[in-house]
Amino acid sequence: SSPTPCLEKIVSISYVQPVLQLLKTKTLAEDKEDRALTCSVKARILDYMERKYEDSAAQSLLDTSSFLNPRFKADYTSAENLIEIKAKLKAEMKTTQMERDPFFDAPAEIQRGSNQSHGSPSEKRSLLQSAIPSTSSTVLPVRGSQRPLML
């Protein structure tokens, strides 16, 4: 069972879509027993919330953040937006990997594994060392864990 968003110490943007859905379907949904004033207040609140997040850039951010949250995944994202979100995330991961991974910047001979490279042994060694990632690693603290994450 996932914790209730309001009970968490840190509330993420990934909770906005689920909370909006809860407001629309349960909390602010019209009830037969509601009085006219109650119905009017609920309708105005829902209208305000929908206008607040109707912008396509805001909607894309909300969809992406709730998709990336393992608690929600695609539960609050439409099927048509899901395809676009996945494509955007894949492209961003590939770009990030190319920026961080020195293998992508290595000369073509190393990428293809070609042994036809001519040159002195020191040139070959230098070429190979430029394609090997450094041994230093980045240590990131992991929230709620005693062990750091090594990258």
CSV table of N, CA and C in Angstrom, one decimal:
chain,number,residue,atom,x,y,z
A,1,SER,N,0.8,-1.2,0.0
A,1,SER,CA,0.0,0.0,0.0
A,1,SER,C,0.9,1.2,0.0
A,2,SER,N,0.6,2.2,-0.9
A,2,SER,CA,1.4,3.4,-1.0
A,2,SER,C,0.9,4.4,0.0
A,3,PRO,N,1.9,5.2,0.6
A,3,PRO,CA,1.5,6.2,1.6
A,3,PRO,C,0.6,7.3,1.0
A,4,THR,N,-0.2,7.9,1.8
A,4,THR,CA,-1.0,9.0,1.4
A,4,THR,C,-0.1,10.2,1.1
A,5,PRO,N,-0.3,10.9,0.0
A,5,PRO,CA,0.6,12.0,-0.3
A,5,PRO,C,0.8,13.1,0.8
A,6,CYS,N,-0.3,13.4,1.5
A,6,CYS,CA,-0.2,14.4,2.5
A,6,CYS,C,0.5,14.0,3.8
A,7,LEU,N,0.8,12.7,3.9
A,7,LEU,CA,1.5,12.2,5.1
A,7,LEU,C,3.0,12.1,4.8
A,8,GLU,N,3.4,12.4,3.6
A,8,GLU,CA,4.9,12.3,3.3
A,8,GLU,C,5.5,13.6,3.7
A,9,LYS,N,6.8,13.5,4.0
A,9,LYS,CA,7.5,14.7,4.4
A,9,LYS,C,7.8,15.6,3.2
A,10,ILE,N,8.1,15.0,2.1
A,10,ILE,CA,8.4,15.7,0.9
A,10,ILE,C,7.4,15.3,-0.2
A,11,VAL,N,6.6,16.3,-0.6
A,11,VAL,CA,5.6,16.0,-1.7
A,11,VAL,C,6.2,16.4,-3.0
A,12,SER,N,6.1,15.5,-3.9
A,12,SER,CA,6.7,15.7,-5.3
A,12,SER,C,5.7,16.2,-6.3
A,13,ILE,N,6.1,16.8,-7.4
A,13,ILE,CA,5.2,17.2,-8.4
A,13,ILE,C,4.5,15.9,-9.0
A,14,SER,N,5.1,14.8,-8.9
A,14,SER,CA,4.5,13.6,-9.4
A,14,SER,C,3.1,13.3,-8.7
A,15,TYR,N,2.8,13.9,-7.6
A,15,TYR,CA,1.6,13.7,-7.0
A,15,TYR,C,0.4,14.5,-7.5
A,16,VAL,N,0.7,15.5,-8.3
A,16,VAL,CA,-0.3,16.5,-8.7
A,16,VAL,C,-1.4,15.8,-9.6
A,17,GLN,N,-1.0,15.0,-10.6
A,17,GLN,CA,-1.9,14.3,-11.4
A,17,GLN,C,-2.8,13.3,-10.6
A,18,PRO,N,-2.3,12.5,-9.7
A,18,PRO,CA,-3.1,11.6,-8.9
A,18,PRO,C,-4.1,12.4,-8.0
A,19,VAL,N,-3.6,13.5,-7.4
A,19,VAL,CA,-4.5,14.3,-6.5
A,19,VAL,C,-5.6,15.0,-7.4
A,20,LEU,N,-5.3,15.5,-8.5
A,20,LEU,CA,-6.3,16.1,-9.4
A,20,LEU,C,-7.3,15.0,-9.8
A,21,GLN,N,-6.9,13.9,-10.1
A,21,GLN,CA,-7.8,12.8,-10.4
A,21,GLN,C,-8.7,12.4,-9.3
A,22,LEU,N,-8.2,12.4,-8.1
A,22,LEU,CA,-8.9,12.1,-6.9
A,22,LEU,C,-10.0,13.2,-6.6
A,23,LEU,N,-9.6,14.4,-6.8
A,23,LEU,CA,-10.5,15.6,-6.7
A,23,LEU,C,-11.7,15.5,-7.7
A,24,LYS,N,-11.3,15.2,-8.9
A,24,LYS,CA,-12.4,15.1,-9.9
A,24,LYS,C,-13.3,13.9,-9.7
A,25,THR,N,-12.8,12.8,-9.3
A,25,THR,CA,-13.6,11.6,-9.3
A,25,THR,C,-14.3,11.3,-7.9
A,26,LYS,N,-13.7,11.8,-6.9
A,26,LYS,CA,-14.3,11.5,-5.5
A,26,LYS,C,-14.6,12.8,-4.7
A,27,THR,N,-13.6,13.5,-4.3
A,27,THR,CA,-13.8,14.6,-3.4
A,27,THR,C,-14.7,15.7,-3.9
A,28,LEU,N,-14.5,16.1,-5.2
A,28,LEU,CA,-15.3,17.2,-5.7
A,28,LEU,C,-16.4,16.7,-6.7
A,29,ALA,N,-16.6,15.4,-6.8
A,29,ALA,CA,-17.6,14.9,-7.7
A,29,ALA,C,-19.0,15.3,-7.2
A,30,GLU,N,-19.9,15.5,-8.1
A,30,GLU,CA,-21.3,15.8,-7.7
A,30,GLU,C,-21.9,14.7,-7.0
A,31,ASP,N,-22.6,15.0,-5.9
A,31,ASP,CA,-23.3,14.0,-5.1
A,31,ASP,C,-24.8,14.3,-5.2
A,32,LYS,N,-25.7,13.4,-5.2
A,32,LYS,CA,-27.1,13.6,-5.3
A,32,LYS,C,-27.6,14.4,-4.0
A,33,GLU,N,-26.9,14.2,-2.9
A,33,GLU,CA,-27.3,14.8,-1.7
A,33,GLU,C,-26.8,16.2,-1.5
A,34,ASP,N,-25.9,16.7,-2.4
A,34,ASP,CA,-25.3,18.0,-2.3
A,34,ASP,C,-26.4,19.1,-2.6
A,35,ARG,N,-26.3,20.2,-1.8
A,35,ARG,CA,-27.1,21.3,-2.1
A,35,ARG,C,-26.6,22.1,-3.2
A,36,ALA,N,-27.4,23.1,-3.7
A,36,ALA,CA,-27.0,23.9,-4.9
A,36,ALA,C,-25.7,24.6,-4.6
A,37,LEU,N,-25.5,25.2,-3.4
A,37,LEU,CA,-24.3,25.9,-3.1
A,37,LEU,C,-23.1,25.0,-3.1
A,38,THR,N,-23.2,23.8,-2.5
A,38,THR,CA,-22.1,22.9,-2.5
A,38,THR,C,-21.7,22.5,-3.9
A,39,CYS,N,-22.7,22.2,-4.8
A,39,CYS,CA,-22.5,21.9,-6.2
A,39,CYS,C,-21.7,23.0,-6.9
A,40,SER,N,-22.2,24.2,-6.6
A,40,SER,CA,-21.6,25.4,-7.3
A,40,SER,C,-20.1,25.6,-6.8
A,41,VAL,N,-19.8,25.4,-5.5
A,41,VAL,CA,-18.5,25.5,-5.0
A,41,VAL,C,-17.6,24.5,-5.6
A,42,LYS,N,-18.1,23.2,-5.6
A,42,LYS,CA,-17.3,22.1,-6.2
A,42,LYS,C,-17.0,22.4,-7.7
A,43,ALA,N,-18.0,22.8,-8.4
A,43,ALA,CA,-17.8,23.1,-9.9
A,43,ALA,C,-16.8,24.2,-10.1
A,44,ARG,N,-16.8,25.2,-9.3
A,44,ARG,CA,-15.9,26.3,-9.4
A,44,ARG,C,-14.4,25.9,-9.1
A,45,ILE,N,-14.3,25.1,-8.1
A,45,ILE,CA,-13.0,24.6,-7.7
A,45,ILE,C,-12.4,23.7,-8.8
A,46,LEU,N,-13.2,22.8,-9.3
A,46,LEU,CA,-12.8,21.9,-10.4
A,46,LEU,C,-12.4,22.8,-11.7
A,47,ASP,N,-13.2,23.7,-12.0
A,47,ASP,CA,-13.0,24.6,-13.1
A,47,ASP,C,-11.6,25.3,-13.0
A,48,TYR,N,-11.4,25.8,-11.8
A,48,TYR,CA,-10.2,26.5,-11.5
A,48,TYR,C,-9.0,25.6,-11.6
A,49,MET,N,-9.1,24.4,-11.1
A,49,MET,CA,-8.0,23.4,-11.1
A,49,MET,C,-7.7,23.0,-12.6
A,50,GLU,N,-8.8,22.8,-13.4
A,50,GLU,CA,-8.6,22.4,-14.8
A,50,GLU,C,-7.9,23.5,-15.6
A,51,ARG,N,-8.3,24.7,-15.3
A,51,ARG,CA,-7.7,25.9,-16.1
A,51,ARG,C,-6.2,26.0,-15.6
A,52,LYS,N,-6.0,25.8,-14.4
A,52,LYS,CA,-4.6,26.0,-13.8
A,52,LYS,C,-3.6,25.0,-14.5
A,53,TYR,N,-4.0,23.8,-14.9
A,53,TYR,CA,-3.1,22.8,-15.5
A,53,TYR,C,-3.5,22.5,-16.9
A,54,GLU,N,-4.2,23.3,-17.6
A,54,GLU,CA,-4.6,23.0,-19.0
A,54,GLU,C,-3.5,23.3,-20.0
A,55,ASP,N,-2.5,24.1,-19.7
A,55,ASP,CA,-1.4,24.4,-20.6
A,55,ASP,C,-0.7,23.1,-21.0
A,56,SER,N,-0.4,23.0,-22.2
A,56,SER,CA,0.2,21.7,-22.7
A,56,SER,C,1.6,21.5,-22.1
A,57,ALA,N,2.4,22.5,-21.8
A,57,ALA,CA,3.7,22.4,-21.2
A,57,ALA,C,3.5,21.9,-19.8
A,58,ALA,N,2.6,22.5,-19.1
A,58,ALA,CA,2.3,22.0,-17.7
A,58,ALA,C,1.8,20.6,-17.7
A,59,GLN,N,0.9,20.3,-18.6
A,59,GLN,CA,0.4,18.9,-18.6
A,59,GLN,C,1.4,17.9,-19.0
A,60,SER,N,2.3,18.3,-19.9
A,60,SER,CA,3.4,17.4,-20.2
A,60,SER,C,4.3,17.1,-19.0
A,61,LEU,N,4.6,18.2,-18.3
A,61,LEU,CA,5.5,18.0,-17.1
A,61,LEU,C,4.8,17.1,-16.0
A,62,LEU,N,3.5,17.4,-15.8
A,62,LEU,CA,2.8,16.6,-14.8
A,62,LEU,C,2.7,15.1,-15.3
A,63,ASP,N,2.4,14.9,-16.6
A,63,ASP,CA,2.3,13.5,-17.1
A,63,ASP,C,3.7,12.8,-16.9
A,64,THR,N,4.8,13.5,-17.3
A,64,THR,CA,6.1,12.9,-17.2
A,64,THR,C,6.5,12.6,-15.8
A,65,SER,N,6.3,13.5,-14.9
A,65,SER,CA,6.7,13.3,-13.5
A,65,SER,C,5.9,12.2,-12.8
A,66,SER,N,4.6,12.1,-13.1
A,66,SER,CA,3.8,11.0,-12.5
A,66,SER,C,4.2,9.6,-13.2
A,67,PHE,N,4.5,9.7,-14.5
A,67,PHE,CA,5.0,8.4,-15.2
A,67,PHE,C,6.3,7.9,-14.6
A,68,LEU,N,7.2,8.8,-14.2
A,68,LEU,CA,8.5,8.5,-13.7
A,68,LEU,C,8.4,8.0,-12.2
A,69,ASN,N,7.3,8.3,-11.5
A,69,ASN,CA,7.1,7.8,-10.2
A,69,ASN,C,6.7,6.4,-10.2
A,70,PRO,N,7.5,5.5,-9.6
A,70,PRO,CA,7.1,4.0,-9.7
A,70,PRO,C,5.8,3.7,-9.0
A,71,ARG,N,5.3,4.6,-8.2
A,71,ARG,CA,4.0,4.3,-7.5
A,71,ARG,C,2.8,4.5,-8.5
A,72,PHE,N,3.0,5.4,-9.5
A,72,PHE,CA,1.9,5.7,-10.4
A,72,PHE,C,2.1,5.2,-11.8
A,73,LYS,N,3.4,5.2,-12.3
A,73,LYS,CA,3.7,4.7,-13.6
A,73,LYS,C,2.7,5.4,-14.6
A,74,ALA,N,2.0,4.6,-15.4
A,74,ALA,CA,1.1,5.2,-16.4
A,74,ALA,C,-0.4,5.3,-16.0
A,75,ASP,N,-0.6,5.1,-14.7
A,75,ASP,CA,-2.0,5.1,-14.2
A,75,ASP,C,-2.7,6.5,-14.5
A,76,TYR,N,-2.0,7.6,-14.5
A,76,TYR,CA,-2.7,8.9,-14.6
A,76,TYR,C,-2.3,9.6,-15.9
A,77,THR,N,-1.9,8.9,-16.9
A,77,THR,CA,-1.5,9.4,-18.2
A,77,THR,C,-2.3,8.8,-19.3
A,78,SER,N,-2.8,9.6,-20.2
A,78,SER,CA,-3.5,9.1,-21.3
A,78,SER,C,-2.6,8.3,-22.2
A,79,ALA,N,-3.2,7.4,-23.0
A,79,ALA,CA,-2.5,6.5,-23.9
A,79,ALA,C,-1.7,7.3,-25.0
A,80,GLU,N,-2.4,8.4,-25.5
A,80,GLU,CA,-1.7,9.2,-26.5
A,80,GLU,C,-0.5,10.0,-26.0
A,81,ASN,N,-0.7,10.5,-24.8
A,81,ASN,CA,0.4,11.2,-24.1
A,81,ASN,C,1.6,10.2,-23.7
A,82,LEU,N,1.2,9.0,-23.4
A,82,LEU,CA,2.2,8.0,-23.0
A,82,LEU,C,3.2,7.7,-24.1
A,83,ILE,N,2.8,7.6,-25.3
A,83,ILE,CA,3.7,7.4,-26.4
A,83,ILE,C,4.7,8.5,-26.5
A,84,GLU,N,4.2,9.7,-26.5
A,84,GLU,CA,5.0,10.9,-26.6
A,84,GLU,C,6.0,11.0,-25.4
A,85,ILE,N,5.5,10.7,-24.2
A,85,ILE,CA,6.4,10.8,-23.1
A,85,ILE,C,7.5,9.8,-23.1
A,86,LYS,N,7.2,8.6,-23.5
A,86,LYS,CA,8.2,7.5,-23.6
A,86,LYS,C,9.3,7.9,-24.7
A,87,ALA,N,8.8,8.4,-25.8
A,87,ALA,CA,9.8,8.8,-26.9
A,87,ALA,C,10.7,9.9,-26.4
A,88,LYS,N,10.1,10.9,-25.7
A,88,LYS,CA,10.9,12.0,-25.2
A,88,LYS,C,11.9,11.6,-24.2
A,89,LEU,N,11.5,10.7,-23.3
A,89,LEU,CA,12.4,10.2,-22.2
A,89,LEU,C,13.5,9.4,-22.8
A,90,LYS,N,13.2,8.5,-23.8
A,90,LYS,CA,14.3,7.7,-24.5
A,90,LYS,C,15.3,8.6,-25.1
A,91,ALA,N,14.8,9.6,-25.8
A,91,ALA,CA,15.7,10.6,-26.5
A,91,ALA,C,16.6,11.3,-25.5
A,92,GLU,N,16.0,11.7,-24.4
A,92,GLU,CA,16.8,12.4,-23.3
A,92,GLU,C,17.8,11.5,-22.7
A,93,MET,N,17.4,10.2,-22.5
A,93,MET,CA,18.4,9.3,-21.9
A,93,MET,C,19.6,9.0,-22.8
A,94,LYS,N,19.3,8.9,-24.1
A,94,LYS,CA,20.3,8.7,-25.1
A,94,LYS,C,21.2,9.9,-25.2
A,95,THR,N,20.7,11.1,-25.2
A,95,THR,CA,21.5,12.3,-25.2
A,95,THR,C,22.4,12.4,-23.9
A,96,THR,N,21.8,12.1,-22.8
A,96,THR,CA,22.6,12.2,-21.5
A,96,THR,C,23.7,11.1,-21.5
A,97,GLN,N,23.4,9.9,-22.1
A,97,GLN,CA,24.4,8.9,-22.1
A,97,GLN,C,25.5,9.3,-23.0
A,98,MET,N,25.2,9.9,-24.2
A,98,MET,CA,26.2,10.3,-25.1
A,98,MET,C,27.1,11.5,-24.5
A,99,GLU,N,26.5,12.3,-23.7
A,99,GLU,CA,27.3,13.4,-23.0
A,99,GLU,C,28.2,12.8,-21.9
A,100,ARG,N,27.8,11.8,-21.2
A,100,ARG,CA,28.5,11.2,-20.1
A,100,ARG,C,29.5,10.1,-20.5
A,101,ASP,N,29.2,9.4,-21.5
A,101,ASP,CA,29.9,8.2,-21.9
A,101,ASP,C,31.0,8.5,-22.9
A,102,PRO,N,32.3,8.4,-22.5
A,102,PRO,CA,33.4,8.8,-23.4
A,102,PRO,C,33.4,7.8,-24.6
A,103,PHE,N,32.8,6.7,-24.6
A,103,PHE,CA,32.9,5.7,-25.7
A,103,PHE,C,32.2,6.3,-26.9
A,104,PHE,N,31.2,7.2,-26.7
A,104,PHE,CA,30.5,7.8,-27.9
A,104,PHE,C,31.4,8.8,-28.6
A,105,ASP,N,32.4,9.3,-27.9
A,105,ASP,CA,33.3,10.3,-28.4
A,105,ASP,C,34.6,9.7,-29.0
A,106,ALA,N,34.7,8.3,-28.8
A,106,ALA,CA,36.0,7.7,-29.2
A,106,ALA,C,36.1,7.6,-30.7
A,107,PRO,N,37.3,7.6,-31.2
A,107,PRO,CA,37.5,7.5,-32.7
A,107,PRO,C,36.8,6.3,-33.2
A,108,ALA,N,36.5,6.3,-34.5
A,108,ALA,CA,35.8,5.3,-35.2
A,108,ALA,C,36.5,3.9,-35.1
A,109,GLU,N,37.8,3.9,-35.1
A,109,GLU,CA,38.5,2.6,-35.1
A,109,GLU,C,38.2,1.8,-33.8
A,110,ILE,N,38.1,2.6,-32.7
A,110,ILE,CA,37.8,1.9,-31.4
A,110,ILE,C,36.4,1.5,-31.3
A,111,GLN,N,35.5,2.3,-31.8
A,111,GLN,CA,34.1,2.0,-31.8
A,111,GLN,C,33.8,0.7,-32.6
A,112,ARG,N,34.5,0.6,-33.7
A,112,ARG,CA,34.3,-0.6,-34.6
A,112,ARG,C,35.1,-1.8,-34.1
A,113,GLY,N,36.1,-1.5,-33.3
A,113,GLY,CA,37.0,-2.6,-32.8
A,113,GLY,C,38.0,-2.9,-33.9
A,114,SER,N,38.3,-2.0,-34.7
A,114,SER,CA,39.2,-2.3,-35.8
A,114,SER,C,40.7,-2.4,-35.3
A,115,ASN,N,41.4,-3.4,-35.9
A,115,ASN,CA,42.8,-3.5,-35.5
A,115,ASN,C,43.7,-3.0,-36.6
A,116,GLN,N,43.1,-2.3,-37.6
A,116,GLN,CA,43.9,-1.8,-38.7
A,116,GLN,C,44.5,-0.4,-38.5
A,117,SER,N,44.4,0.0,-37.3
A,117,SER,CA,44.9,1.3,-37.0
A,117,SER,C,46.4,1.2,-37.0
A,118,HIS,N,47.1,2.1,-37.7
A,118,HIS,CA,48.5,2.1,-37.8
A,118,HIS,C,49.1,3.3,-37.0
A,119,GLY,N,50.1,3.1,-36.3
A,119,GLY,CA,50.7,4.1,-35.5
A,119,GLY,C,51.6,3.5,-34.5
A,120,SER,N,52.3,4.3,-33.7
A,120,SER,CA,53.2,3.8,-32.7
A,120,SER,C,52.4,3.2,-31.6
A,121,PRO,N,53.1,2.3,-30.8
A,121,PRO,CA,52.4,1.7,-29.6
A,121,PRO,C,51.9,2.8,-28.6
A,122,SER,N,52.7,3.9,-28.5
A,122,SER,CA,52.2,4.9,-27.5
A,122,SER,C,51.0,5.7,-28.1
A,123,GLU,N,50.9,5.8,-29.4
A,123,GLU,CA,49.7,6.5,-30.0
A,123,GLU,C,48.5,5.6,-29.8
A,124,LYS,N,48.7,4.3,-30.0
A,124,LYS,CA,47.6,3.3,-29.8
A,124,LYS,C,47.1,3.3,-28.4
A,125,ARG,N,48.1,3.3,-27.4
A,125,ARG,CA,47.8,3.3,-26.0
A,125,ARG,C,47.0,4.6,-25.6
A,126,SER,N,47.5,5.7,-26.1
A,126,SER,CA,46.8,7.0,-25.9
A,126,SER,C,45.4,7.0,-26.4
A,127,LEU,N,45.2,6.4,-27.6
A,127,LEU,CA,43.9,6.3,-28.2
A,127,LEU,C,43.0,5.4,-27.4
A,128,LEU,N,43.5,4.3,-26.9
A,128,LEU,CA,42.7,3.4,-26.2
A,128,LEU,C,42.3,4.0,-24.8
A,129,GLN,N,43.3,4.7,-24.2
A,129,GLN,CA,43.0,5.3,-22.9
A,129,GLN,C,41.9,6.4,-23.0
A,130,SER,N,41.9,7.1,-24.1
A,130,SER,CA,40.9,8.1,-24.3
A,130,SER,C,39.5,7.5,-24.4
A,131,ALA,N,39.4,6.2,-24.7
A,131,ALA,CA,38.0,5.6,-24.9
A,131,ALA,C,37.6,4.9,-23.6
A,132,ILE,N,38.5,4.7,-22.6
A,132,ILE,CA,38.2,4.0,-21.4
A,132,ILE,C,37.8,5.0,-20.3
A,133,PRO,N,36.6,4.8,-19.7
A,133,PRO,CA,36.2,5.8,-18.7
A,133,PRO,C,37.1,5.8,-17.5
A,134,SER,N,37.2,7.0,-16.9
A,134,SER,CA,38.1,7.1,-15.7
A,134,SER,C,37.6,6.2,-14.6
A,135,THR,N,38.4,5.8,-13.7
A,135,THR,CA,38.1,4.9,-12.6
A,135,THR,C,37.4,5.6,-11.5
A,136,SER,N,37.4,7.0,-11.5
A,136,SER,CA,36.8,7.7,-10.4
A,136,SER,C,35.3,7.5,-10.5
A,137,SER,N,34.6,7.4,-9.4
A,137,SER,CA,33.2,7.2,-9.5
A,137,SER,C,32.5,8.3,-8.7
A,138,THR,N,31.3,8.5,-9.0
A,138,THR,CA,30.5,9.5,-8.3
A,138,THR,C,29.6,8.8,-7.3
A,139,VAL,N,29.7,9.3,-6.1
A,139,VAL,CA,28.9,8.7,-5.0
A,139,VAL,C,27.7,9.7,-4.7
A,140,LEU,N,26.5,9.1,-4.7
A,140,LEU,CA,25.3,9.9,-4.4
A,140,LEU,C,24.6,9.3,-3.2
A,141,PRO,N,24.2,10.2,-2.3
A,141,PRO,CA,23.5,9.6,-1.1
A,141,PRO,C,22.1,9.2,-1.6
A,142,VAL,N,21.6,8.1,-1.0
A,142,VAL,CA,20.3,7.6,-1.3
A,142,VAL,C,19.4,7.9,-0.1
A,143,ARG,N,18.3,8.6,-0.4
A,143,ARG,CA,17.4,8.9,0.7
A,143,ARG,C,16.8,7.7,1.3
A,144,GLY,N,16.9,7.6,2.6
A,144,GLY,CA,16.3,6.5,3.4
A,144,GLY,C,17.2,5.3,3.4
A,145,SER,N,18.4,5.4,2.9
A,145,SER,CA,19.3,4.2,2.9
A,145,SER,C,20.6,4.6,3.5
A,146,GLN,N,21.2,3.6,4.1
A,146,GLN,CA,22.5,3.8,4.8
A,146,GLN,C,23.7,3.7,3.8
A,147,ARG,N,23.4,3.0,2.6
A,147,ARG,CA,24.4,2.8,1.6
A,147,ARG,C,24.3,3.8,0.5
A,148,PRO,N,25.4,4.4,0.1
A,148,PRO,CA,25.4,5.4,-1.0
A,148,PRO,C,25.3,4.7,-2.4
A,149,LEU,N,24.8,5.4,-3.4
A,149,LEU,CA,24.7,4.8,-4.7
A,149,LEU,C,26.0,5.2,-5.5
A,150,MET,N,26.7,4.2,-6.0
A,150,MET,CA,27.9,4.4,-6.8
A,150,MET,C,27.5,4.5,-8.2
A,151,LEU,N,28.0,5.6,-8.9
A,151,LEU,CA,27.8,5.7,-10.4
A,151,LEU,C,29.1,5.6,-11.1
